[in-house]
XYZ file of C-alpha atoms in Angstrom:
620
model
C 0.000 0.000 0.000
C 1.538 3.298 -1.139
C 1.750 6.605 0.707
C -1.333 8.076 -1.001
C -3.489 5.087 0.002
C -2.393 5.404 3.644
C -3.180 9.133 3.671
C -6.570 8.460 2.068
C -7.408 5.777 4.630
C -6.486 8.088 7.527
C -8.514 10.968 6.070
C -11.592 8.759 5.622
C -11.329 7.647 9.256
C -10.998 11.239 10.463
C -13.999 12.298 8.364
C -16.162 9.504 9.831
C -15.159 10.407 13.399
C -15.711 14.114 12.747
C -19.095 13.458 11.198
C -20.178 11.379 14.215
C -19.115 14.161 16.612
C -20.815 16.833 14.486
C -24.085 14.872 14.332
C -24.147 14.477 18.119
C -23.490 18.175 18.751
C -25.973 19.207 16.061
C -28.675 16.976 17.576
C -28.201 18.640 20.985
C -28.398 22.108 19.403
C -31.571 21.142 17.516
C -33.174 19.870 20.724
C -32.307 23.131 22.516
C -33.641 25.276 19.661
C -36.802 23.172 19.427
C -37.475 23.623 23.133
C -37.194 27.402 22.692
C -39.516 27.338 19.685
C -42.051 25.238 21.603
C -42.059 27.773 24.449
C -42.473 30.703 22.056
C -45.275 28.951 20.136
C -47.136 28.155 23.360
C -46.827 31.749 24.571
C -48.087 33.086 21.242
C -51.019 30.672 21.302
C -52.025 31.754 24.789
C -51.658 35.430 23.996
C -53.429 35.483 20.614
C -56.860 34.030 21.569
C -59.842 36.389 21.127
C -63.653 36.309 20.661
C -65.111 37.785 17.498
C -68.860 37.980 18.198
C -69.525 39.568 14.830
C -67.968 36.726 12.898
C -68.408 32.993 12.804
C -65.104 31.867 14.320
C -64.107 32.023 17.945
C -60.538 31.175 18.953
C -59.850 29.569 22.301
C -57.736 31.605 24.663
C -56.218 29.298 27.234
C -55.537 32.247 29.535
C -59.307 32.470 30.138
C -59.639 28.804 31.134
C -59.972 27.841 34.798
C -56.578 27.199 36.386
C -54.961 27.060 39.786
C -53.199 30.366 39.110
C -56.333 32.429 38.440
C -58.539 30.638 40.950
C -59.434 32.639 44.039
C -59.290 29.719 46.401
C -59.217 25.936 46.570
C -60.476 23.681 43.779
C -63.831 23.266 45.510
C -64.444 27.047 45.463
C -63.991 27.555 41.711
C -66.933 29.235 40.084
C -68.359 28.414 36.640
C -71.157 30.148 34.765
C -72.785 26.727 34.451
C -73.221 25.575 38.048
C -73.367 21.885 36.998
C -69.721 22.017 35.950
C -68.489 22.582 39.505
C -69.603 19.103 40.553
C -67.875 17.515 37.523
C -64.740 19.535 38.220
C -64.436 18.012 41.701
C -65.475 14.471 40.748
C -63.346 11.387 41.310
C -61.936 9.731 38.181
C -62.552 6.097 37.295
C -60.822 3.963 34.665
C -63.157 1.982 32.385
C -61.641 -0.424 29.836
C -62.415 -1.403 26.236
C -60.904 -4.703 25.222
C -60.819 -7.212 22.372
C -58.414 -9.963 21.297
C -55.882 -7.451 19.963
C -56.075 -4.320 22.069
C -56.692 -3.269 25.651
C -57.616 0.415 25.969
C -57.918 1.947 29.399
C -59.718 5.301 29.671
C -60.035 7.868 32.400
C -63.302 9.638 33.048
C -61.224 12.744 33.810
C -61.529 14.244 30.335
C -63.136 11.099 28.862
C -59.789 10.370 27.240
C -57.489 7.364 26.672
C -55.278 6.543 29.624
C -53.164 3.689 28.229
C -53.058 1.476 25.131
C -51.673 -2.057 25.398
C -51.216 -4.238 22.313
C -51.920 -7.848 23.228
C -50.275 -9.723 20.360
C -46.809 -8.269 20.934
C -44.273 -7.693 23.716
C -41.270 -5.474 24.307
C -37.809 -6.853 23.623
C -37.487 -7.721 27.342
C -40.807 -9.686 27.276
C -42.756 -7.023 29.216
C -46.181 -5.806 28.089
C -46.088 -3.564 25.025
C -47.809 -0.187 25.359
C -48.266 2.336 22.562
C -48.486 4.728 25.486
C -48.359 3.881 29.172
C -50.736 5.096 31.919
C -50.863 8.899 32.166
C -48.757 9.293 29.006
C -51.637 10.339 26.774
C -53.667 13.548 26.671
C -56.713 14.135 24.486
C -58.228 17.439 25.513
C -61.025 19.456 23.902
C -60.946 23.250 24.232
C -64.456 24.476 23.513
C -66.574 27.581 24.103
C -69.936 26.822 25.754
C -70.674 30.339 26.921
C -67.389 30.058 28.799
C -64.151 28.406 27.777
C -63.679 24.917 29.172
C -61.038 22.233 28.878
C -62.541 18.774 28.999
C -59.455 17.378 30.731
C -60.410 19.415 33.825
C -63.750 17.652 34.294
C -64.887 14.213 35.342
C -67.334 12.681 32.845
C -70.135 10.334 33.832
C -70.180 6.800 32.392
C -73.632 6.220 30.896
C -72.872 3.050 28.879
C -70.058 0.539 29.149
C -69.333 -2.876 27.652
C -66.228 -4.570 26.229
C -66.708 -2.747 22.925
C -68.648 0.456 23.722
C -67.943 3.227 26.210
C -70.096 6.367 26.453
C -69.178 9.213 28.830
C -70.964 12.533 29.283
C -70.169 15.896 30.801
C -73.524 17.345 31.960
C -74.603 20.989 31.765
C -77.722 22.584 33.161
C -80.960 22.188 31.229
C -80.178 18.582 30.266
C -77.399 19.558 27.873
C -74.134 17.619 27.705
C -70.898 16.859 25.881
C -70.659 13.196 24.989
C -67.620 11.081 24.168
C -68.556 7.771 22.527
C -65.795 5.201 22.034
C -66.321 1.992 20.018
C -63.744 -0.811 19.729
C -64.840 -3.453 17.162
C -63.883 -7.091 17.558
C -60.555 -8.203 16.092
C -59.457 -4.640 15.323
C -56.753 -2.178 16.306
C -58.941 0.764 15.358
C -61.225 2.525 17.834
C -63.929 4.929 16.687
C -64.684 8.114 18.559
C -67.744 10.354 18.245
C -67.734 13.742 19.990
C -71.242 15.170 20.402
C -72.475 18.520 21.733
C -76.117 18.010 22.680
C -78.646 20.626 23.718
C -79.960 23.892 22.346
C -77.540 26.715 23.013
C -74.755 24.531 24.412
C -72.523 25.751 21.595
C -73.356 29.339 20.550
C -74.275 29.712 16.887
C -71.364 32.029 16.212
C -68.879 29.307 17.294
C -67.697 27.353 14.243
C -64.816 25.310 15.631
C -63.198 23.761 18.669
C -59.589 22.867 19.431
C -58.079 19.490 20.265
C -54.822 18.987 22.131
C -53.421 15.521 21.558
C -50.141 14.347 23.062
C -48.625 10.932 23.656
C -45.285 9.778 24.998
C -44.145 6.645 23.194
C -41.875 4.348 25.236
C -38.926 2.417 23.880
C -39.903 -1.065 22.734
C -36.889 -2.411 20.846
C -33.413 -3.601 21.721
C -31.402 -1.124 19.661
C -31.984 2.586 20.335
C -30.237 3.771 17.161
C -32.252 1.519 14.881
C -35.525 2.311 16.666
C -35.000 6.063 16.411
C -33.940 5.864 12.769
C -37.288 4.321 11.783
C -39.514 6.480 14.009
C -41.212 9.628 12.729
C -44.396 11.675 12.448
C -46.526 11.350 9.296
C -49.442 13.382 7.932
C -51.704 12.873 4.949
C -53.726 15.109 2.628
C -56.711 13.548 0.865
C -55.887 12.718 -2.740
C -52.118 12.529 -2.281
C -50.313 9.365 -3.331
C -48.583 8.981 0.007
C -48.224 10.763 3.370
C -45.487 13.258 4.136
C -43.198 12.849 7.119
C -41.625 14.970 9.846
C -38.475 14.292 11.811
C -37.226 10.841 10.847
C -35.058 10.202 13.889
C -34.828 13.899 14.799
C -36.973 16.674 16.265
C -39.335 18.446 13.901
C -42.582 20.409 13.600
C -45.059 21.418 10.911
C -48.113 23.681 10.565
C -50.851 22.226 8.367
C -54.171 23.215 6.840
C -57.098 20.917 5.980
C -55.559 17.444 6.280
C -56.964 13.963 6.899
C -54.803 12.156 9.419
C -51.469 12.011 11.166
C -49.468 9.107 12.590
C -46.999 8.973 15.442
C -44.878 6.109 14.135
C -42.443 4.029 16.111
C -40.299 1.522 14.187
C -42.963 -1.215 14.344
C -46.054 0.395 15.953
C -48.118 3.528 15.395
C -50.765 5.739 16.925
C -52.868 7.251 14.139
C -55.609 9.857 14.513
C -57.947 10.478 11.587
C -60.765 12.962 11.062
C -63.254 11.639 8.456
C -64.416 15.257 7.991
C -60.766 16.436 7.928
C -58.940 18.633 10.409
C -59.347 22.335 9.650
C -55.748 22.975 10.733
C -53.053 21.651 13.014
C -49.605 22.139 14.482
C -47.665 18.863 14.679
C -44.491 18.331 16.669
C -42.183 15.417 17.430
C -39.213 15.315 19.806
C -36.965 12.416 20.819
C -35.552 11.462 24.192
C -31.884 10.697 24.706
C -30.712 7.104 24.804
C -29.980 7.459 28.537
C -33.482 8.633 29.473
C -34.183 6.964 32.857
C -37.861 6.377 32.007
C -36.866 4.666 28.737
C -39.110 6.900 26.680
C -38.541 7.168 22.942
C -40.397 10.292 21.799
C -43.171 12.812 22.386
C -45.741 13.430 19.658
C -47.921 16.529 19.999
C -50.759 17.875 17.875
C -52.709 21.100 18.407
C -55.708 20.624 16.124
C -58.794 22.520 15.064
C -62.055 20.871 13.961
C -65.039 22.563 12.349
C -68.471 22.743 13.977
C -71.872 23.227 12.397
C -74.615 25.019 14.377
C -77.459 22.910 15.737
C -79.077 21.384 18.788
C -76.945 18.256 18.348
C -73.554 18.459 16.702
C -71.417 15.324 16.266
C -67.832 15.155 15.018
C -66.325 11.720 14.242
C -62.709 10.652 14.758
C -60.828 7.381 14.344
C -57.756 6.111 16.188
C -55.426 3.268 15.285
C -53.210 1.814 18.013
C -51.327 -1.146 16.597
C -48.535 -2.682 14.522
C -47.088 -1.353 11.278
C -48.133 -4.495 9.466
C -48.530 -3.834 5.754
C -51.628 -5.981 5.155
C -53.335 -4.824 8.361
C -52.796 -1.127 7.634
C -53.846 -1.540 4.012
C -57.137 -3.170 5.094
C -58.390 0.195 6.440
C -58.128 1.699 2.911
C -56.834 5.058 4.153
C -53.245 4.712 2.857
C -52.003 3.987 6.365
C -49.681 1.332 4.877
C -47.755 4.104 3.108
C -46.058 5.019 6.388
C -43.970 1.825 6.161
C -40.642 2.779 4.525
C -40.418 0.479 1.513
C -38.375 2.755 -0.760
C -39.161 4.897 -3.804
C -41.557 4.036 -6.623
C -39.360 1.380 -8.261
C -38.022 -0.220 -5.087
C -41.395 0.182 -3.355
C -43.175 -1.470 -6.279
C -40.784 -4.415 -6.219
C -41.135 -4.768 -2.435
C -44.957 -4.591 -2.434
C -45.583 -6.893 -5.389
C -42.655 -9.317 -5.210
C -40.865 -9.380 -1.849
C -43.888 -9.158 0.484
C -46.036 -11.713 -1.450
C -43.074 -14.116 -1.670
C -42.327 -13.636 2.028
C -45.982 -14.263 2.991
C -46.224 -17.292 0.685
C -43.194 -18.970 2.228
C -44.429 -18.131 5.734
C -47.606 -20.137 5.062
C -45.507 -23.320 4.970
C -42.408 -22.470 7.021
C -42.318 -21.083 10.548
C -38.581 -20.454 10.847
C -37.822 -16.992 9.450
C -34.108 -17.746 9.058
C -35.019 -20.561 6.635
C -37.490 -18.237 4.876
C -34.752 -15.649 4.301
C -32.449 -18.379 2.983
C -35.089 -19.588 0.508
C -35.915 -16.025 -0.539
C -32.233 -15.359 -1.213
C -31.899 -18.541 -3.280
C -35.026 -17.726 -5.295
C -33.928 -14.142 -5.948
C -30.428 -15.276 -6.966
C -31.900 -17.912 -9.284
C -34.269 -15.427 -10.928
C -31.512 -12.832 -11.405
C -28.923 -15.363 -12.614
C -29.607 -14.609 -16.320
C -28.877 -10.941 -15.549
C -25.665 -11.641 -13.647
C -24.367 -14.580 -15.697
C -22.922 -12.381 -18.439
C -21.017 -10.329 -15.898
C -19.674 -13.441 -14.141
C -18.762 -15.079 -17.452
C -16.867 -11.964 -18.558
C -15.035 -11.985 -15.235
C -14.108 -15.648 -15.725
C -12.786 -15.004 -19.236
C -10.726 -12.061 -17.994
C -9.256 -14.372 -15.370
C -8.267 -16.765 -18.182
C -6.563 -13.911 -20.055
C -4.182 -13.046 -17.207
C -1.069 -14.427 -18.997
C -1.742 -12.219 -22.043
C -2.529 -9.230 -19.839
C 0.753 -9.667 -18.007
C 2.562 -9.651 -21.369
C 0.902 -6.331 -22.271
C 1.901 -4.833 -18.905
C 5.494 -5.938 -19.467
C 5.456 -4.498 -22.996
C 4.187 -1.083 -21.841
C 5.644 -0.524 -18.345
C 5.940 3.264 -18.574
C 3.198 5.762 -17.708
C 3.780 7.457 -21.084
C 2.605 4.220 -22.743
C -0.727 4.173 -20.859
C -2.765 4.937 -23.991
C -0.987 2.229 -26.001
C -1.479 -0.256 -23.175
C -5.189 0.563 -22.951
C -5.589 0.090 -26.714
C -3.763 -3.245 -26.532
C -6.046 -4.349 -23.707
C -9.147 -3.429 -25.705
C -7.841 -5.358 -28.717
C -7.216 -8.383 -26.491
C -10.741 -8.277 -25.086
C -12.206 -8.040 -28.582
C -10.230 -11.068 -29.762
C -11.490 -13.022 -26.705
C -15.038 -11.688 -27.185
C -15.011 -10.159 -23.714
C -16.989 -6.977 -23.085
C -15.705 -4.729 -20.320
C -19.089 -3.023 -20.001
C -21.289 -5.957 -20.944
C -21.718 -7.068 -17.353
C -22.308 -3.629 -15.858
C -25.897 -3.108 -16.974
C -27.145 -6.495 -15.685
C -25.450 -5.798 -12.359
C -27.106 -2.369 -12.189
C -30.486 -4.004 -12.793
C -30.028 -6.040 -9.599
C -29.381 -2.927 -7.468
C -33.125 -2.235 -6.846
C -33.373 -5.742 -5.373
C -30.514 -5.118 -2.960
C -32.008 -1.761 -1.956
C -35.472 -3.304 -1.563
C -34.037 -5.808 0.894
C -32.224 -3.021 2.724
C -35.571 -1.271 3.209
C -37.705 -4.364 3.819
C -35.923 -6.224 6.614
C -35.566 -3.389 9.183
C -39.230 -2.392 8.639
C -40.712 -5.899 8.624
C -42.645 -6.510 11.816
C -42.896 -10.204 10.915
C -39.218 -10.559 11.849
C -39.643 -8.828 15.190
C -38.526 -11.062 18.088
C -38.062 -14.043 15.757
C -34.999 -16.085 16.841
C -32.523 -17.800 14.535
C -29.325 -19.580 15.540
C -27.587 -17.325 18.126
C -29.796 -14.336 17.301
C -32.817 -13.723 19.560
C -34.462 -11.066 17.390
C -33.925 -10.857 13.613
C -35.350 -7.330 13.500
C -32.609 -6.049 15.852
C -28.846 -6.514 15.933
C -27.400 -9.774 17.200
C -24.722 -9.498 19.849
C -22.034 -12.017 20.787
C -20.077 -9.491 22.853
C -21.504 -6.599 24.862
C -18.730 -4.111 25.607
C -20.503 -2.249 28.395
C -19.388 1.073 26.893
C -20.186 2.823 23.618
C -17.420 2.952 21.047
C -17.756 5.675 18.374
C -19.177 4.332 15.081
C -19.268 0.773 16.440
C -21.680 0.957 19.377
C -21.657 -1.092 22.566
C -21.642 -4.587 21.055
C -20.269 -6.878 18.347
C -22.665 -8.400 15.817
C -21.579 -11.815 14.547
C -23.817 -11.656 11.459
C -22.315 -8.265 10.545
C -18.790 -9.624 11.090
C -19.431 -12.731 8.951
C -21.049 -10.568 6.268
C -17.935 -8.340 6.142
C -15.640 -11.380 5.929
C -17.595 -12.909 3.027
C -17.592 -9.524 1.293
C -13.795 -9.436 1.678
C -13.494 -12.979 0.232
C -15.780 -12.123 -2.695
C -13.852 -8.908 -3.410
C -10.567 -10.815 -3.336
C -12.073 -13.375 -5.703
C -13.306 -10.801 -8.192
C -10.065 -8.835 -8.002
C -7.963 -11.938 -8.607
C -8.603 -11.634 -12.353
C -7.144 -8.142 -12.353
C -3.513 -7.958 -13.509
C -0.873 -6.642 -11.187
C -0.220 -2.979 -11.784
C 1.946 -0.215 -10.439
C -0.716 2.389 -11.217
C -1.540 4.190 -7.895
C -5.168 4.803 -8.900
C -5.686 1.119 -9.723
C -4.148 0.085 -6.407
C -6.353 2.569 -4.531
C -9.474 1.187 -6.205
C -8.469 -2.346 -5.327
C -7.782 -1.293 -1.728
C -11.207 0.376 -1.486
C -12.976 -2.667 -2.913
C -11.142 -5.346 -0.931
C -10.651 -3.582 2.403
C -12.551 -0.343 2.849
C -15.973 -1.510 1.622
C -16.144 -4.583 3.914
C -14.951 -2.512 6.883
C -17.481 0.264 6.210
C -20.320 -2.244 5.726
C -19.398 -3.898 9.027
C -19.668 -0.597 10.922
C -22.980 0.189 9.174
C -24.593 -3.217 9.717
C -23.328 -3.758 13.276
C -26.278 -1.741 14.606
C -28.857 -2.686 11.974
C -31.248 -5.603 11.662
C -29.613 -9.019 11.956
C -31.899 -10.213 9.156
C -30.305 -7.650 6.833
C -26.743 -8.750 7.665
C -27.833 -12.376 7.355
C -29.321 -11.730 3.907
C -26.153 -9.977 2.676
C -24.095 -12.834 4.126
C -26.133 -15.402 2.190
C -26.078 -13.292 -0.956
C -22.277 -13.005 -0.844
C -21.851 -16.737 -0.182
C -24.068 -17.640 -3.135
C -22.162 -15.187 -5.352
C -18.857 -16.759 -4.297
C -20.131 -20.263 -5.128
C -21.638 -19.109 -8.438
C -18.423 -17.328 -9.455
C -16.329 -20.381 -8.581
C -18.601 -22.707 -10.607
C -18.600 -20.447 -13.671
C -14.819 -20.046 -13.538
C -14.409 -23.820 -13.302
C -16.624 -24.216 -16.370
C -14.522 -21.851 -18.490
C -11.835 -23.553 -20.622
C -8.871 -21.236 -20.075
C -6.618 -23.056 -22.527
C -9.226 -22.852 -25.288
C -9.684 -19.111 -24.758
C -5.924 -18.487 -24.822
C -5.512 -20.658 -27.928
C -8.290 -18.780 -29.715
C -6.724 -15.412 -28.865
C -3.223 -16.478 -29.950
C -4.546 -17.865 -33.212
C -6.236 -14.533 -33.951
C -2.993 -12.543 -33.761
C -2.129 -11.119 -37.197
C -5.760 -11.376 -38.332
C -8.358 -8.540 -38.468
C -10.143 -7.885 -35.192
C -13.576 -9.522 -34.951
C -16.460 -7.147 -35.326
C -19.244 -6.852 -32.836
C -22.891 -7.289 -33.824
C -23.369 -3.557 -33.494
C -20.505 -2.858 -35.882
C -21.856 -5.409 -38.353
C -25.332 -3.867 -38.213
C -23.888 -0.386 -38.662
C -21.833 -1.481 -41.690
C -24.885 -3.121 -43.275
C -26.862 0.093 -42.794
C -24.064 2.107 -44.403
C -23.936 -0.280 -47.393
C -27.703 -0.008 -47.881
C -27.481 3.778 -47.772
C -24.663 3.747 -50.374
C -26.719 1.460 -52.666
C -29.700 3.827 -52.448
C -27.479 6.793 -53.369
C -26.080 4.898 -56.383
C -29.601 4.052 -57.607
C -30.686 7.686 -57.277
C -27.680 8.807 -59.339
C -28.454 6.274 -62.068
C -32.034 7.538 -62.357
C -30.760 11.033 -62.872
C-alpha cells in the first residue's frame, strides 16, 4: 500500500469520526432550539386568543380557562357560569376499559380520554407488556366555548354506557345539555372509533364554528437497539388525494403547521398511533421530539398535535374521529383503505413497487408453509439469486474469461511498463478483449439491474414486523442486531456490542472482493491500487460498521447473498476452458479484429445507404 493510500485511509477515518461528533453536537443544538420554539409557540397561542362575536369563528384563549393560578381559592371554590360544571370539576376519576383480542384500551373519566393502550399480540424486547403509550402518558383534551371556555381534561365525565366494545361518557350541563364522548372498539381490530357530540340547544353558541383538540402521547422504547428504533420512528401526515403521506423528523426533532388534512401518525419503528378525522382537520400544528438514549424512564419520543375541527350550528352536533393503536403491518394497515400502509418505509416508486408486489407476497407465501424466518430468508435469497442469474451470468462469465486472459494481460503490462505508454497499453487491452469476445461493459448493466433488489431488501428487513422477536441460531431477534459481545461502553461508530452476522457478512464480502479482483492484472498504477484497496478492504470494513447496529436479518441476507455469489463465481470459472480461450486469442494474432454485432449492423446500414445513393444517381 503506497503513501497516497495510507493518507486516504487516515482521512476517511478522520472524516467519519468528525461526522459522528458533528451529528451528536448538532442533535443537541436542535433539541435546545426546538425547546425554545415550543415555548415561544405556546406563549403566542395563549396570547393570541380572542372572541369575534360579529364573525363565525371564535378562537380559544387558554388564559381564560380555569386554572390554579387564576382561581381565588381551593379547587372546591372555583366558580363556573354553568353551576353543573363545579360538581364535575371536583369528581373522582374512574378507569373503564375497552378490550378485544388485539387491544386493551384503558380510559379515564377525567376528560373522557385514553389513559393507556396495550397491544396484546406483541411484547417489548425484554418480554414485558407492550404499550403504545403507558398510563398517564396520553392527553386528548377538547378546548371548547360553551358560553365560557372549558377544557374537557379538567372535568370528570359520567359513564352512561359501558361494555367490552362500547364506552359512552358525558359531561352534563344545566338544562339537560351535555358533551358526549362515545368510544367503540370493534372485535378483532386495532382501530377505535370516537364520536364527539355537543347536545342541547344553546350549548354551543351559533357564532362558534370550531373547537380545538390537544393531543399528546409519549411513546416508550420497545426495541433492543436505540439507534435503529430512532432511525425508523417519525411523524406522518396525509392530505386527501395525495399518493402517500409526508413525514416529519425521521429520527430527529421536527414540527409542521398544516391546513385541511386527513390524518397524522406517530410512528415508532414497528407500531403507530394514528388519529384520523373523516371530515378532515381544519388545521393543526404537529411536533415530534426524541428522548436521549440514557433517558431513565426509557421513553422514545413525544408526539404533539394542536388541532382545530369545524363545527356546524345545531341542537346536536357530532364530530367523528378514528384512532389506530397497533402494529405497522402492511396488510393490516392496508385493510383500512386510508393509505395507512404508506407510512412503512419500503423505498421509492421502483423499489417500493418491487417490495410490495414481489418481496412481500413471496415472504408471505413462504411463511404459510415455514415457521422459521431464518429458513425463509435463505429460501428467498436462493429464489432471488436464481431469478436474477440470467442478468448476472454475463457479468460473471466476462469476469471468468478475464481471469483466463491473465497471462496475455501480463505480457501487455510488461510491454508497456511506462506511464507514457498508458494509452498504447489501454488500446492493446481493448484489442485483447475483442479477440477473446469479452466486453468490459457488458456485465455492468445487468449488475445495475439487480441494485433495486438489494435496496429493496435493505428497506424491507428493518421495517418488517414479521421478523420482530423471531430467533434464529444465536440471534434472539432478527429485527434487531445480534450481539455475541456486549462491551458495556459505547465505542464511536461501532456501538456497545459486536454483531456476529455483521462480522461474517464483512468477511464474506472481503473474500468475494478478493475473488473478483484476482482476475485483475498486477499494476503499479496508484489509482488502480487505490481502487483495489477500497474494494477489498474499505468496503467490507465500512459495511461492518454500518450493519453492526442494523437488523440481523439484513446482515444475514447480505451474508447469504455473498456466499451464493462466491459459489456461483467459482462454478462459472471452473466451467470456463482457459486453454481454449488463450488458444483462440493467440490464433487470432495477425488477423483482423472480430467485429461486434453492433458494428456489423452499422456497416450493413451504411452499405444499404450507399446502394440507395447509387440508384438515385443512375435515375438522374
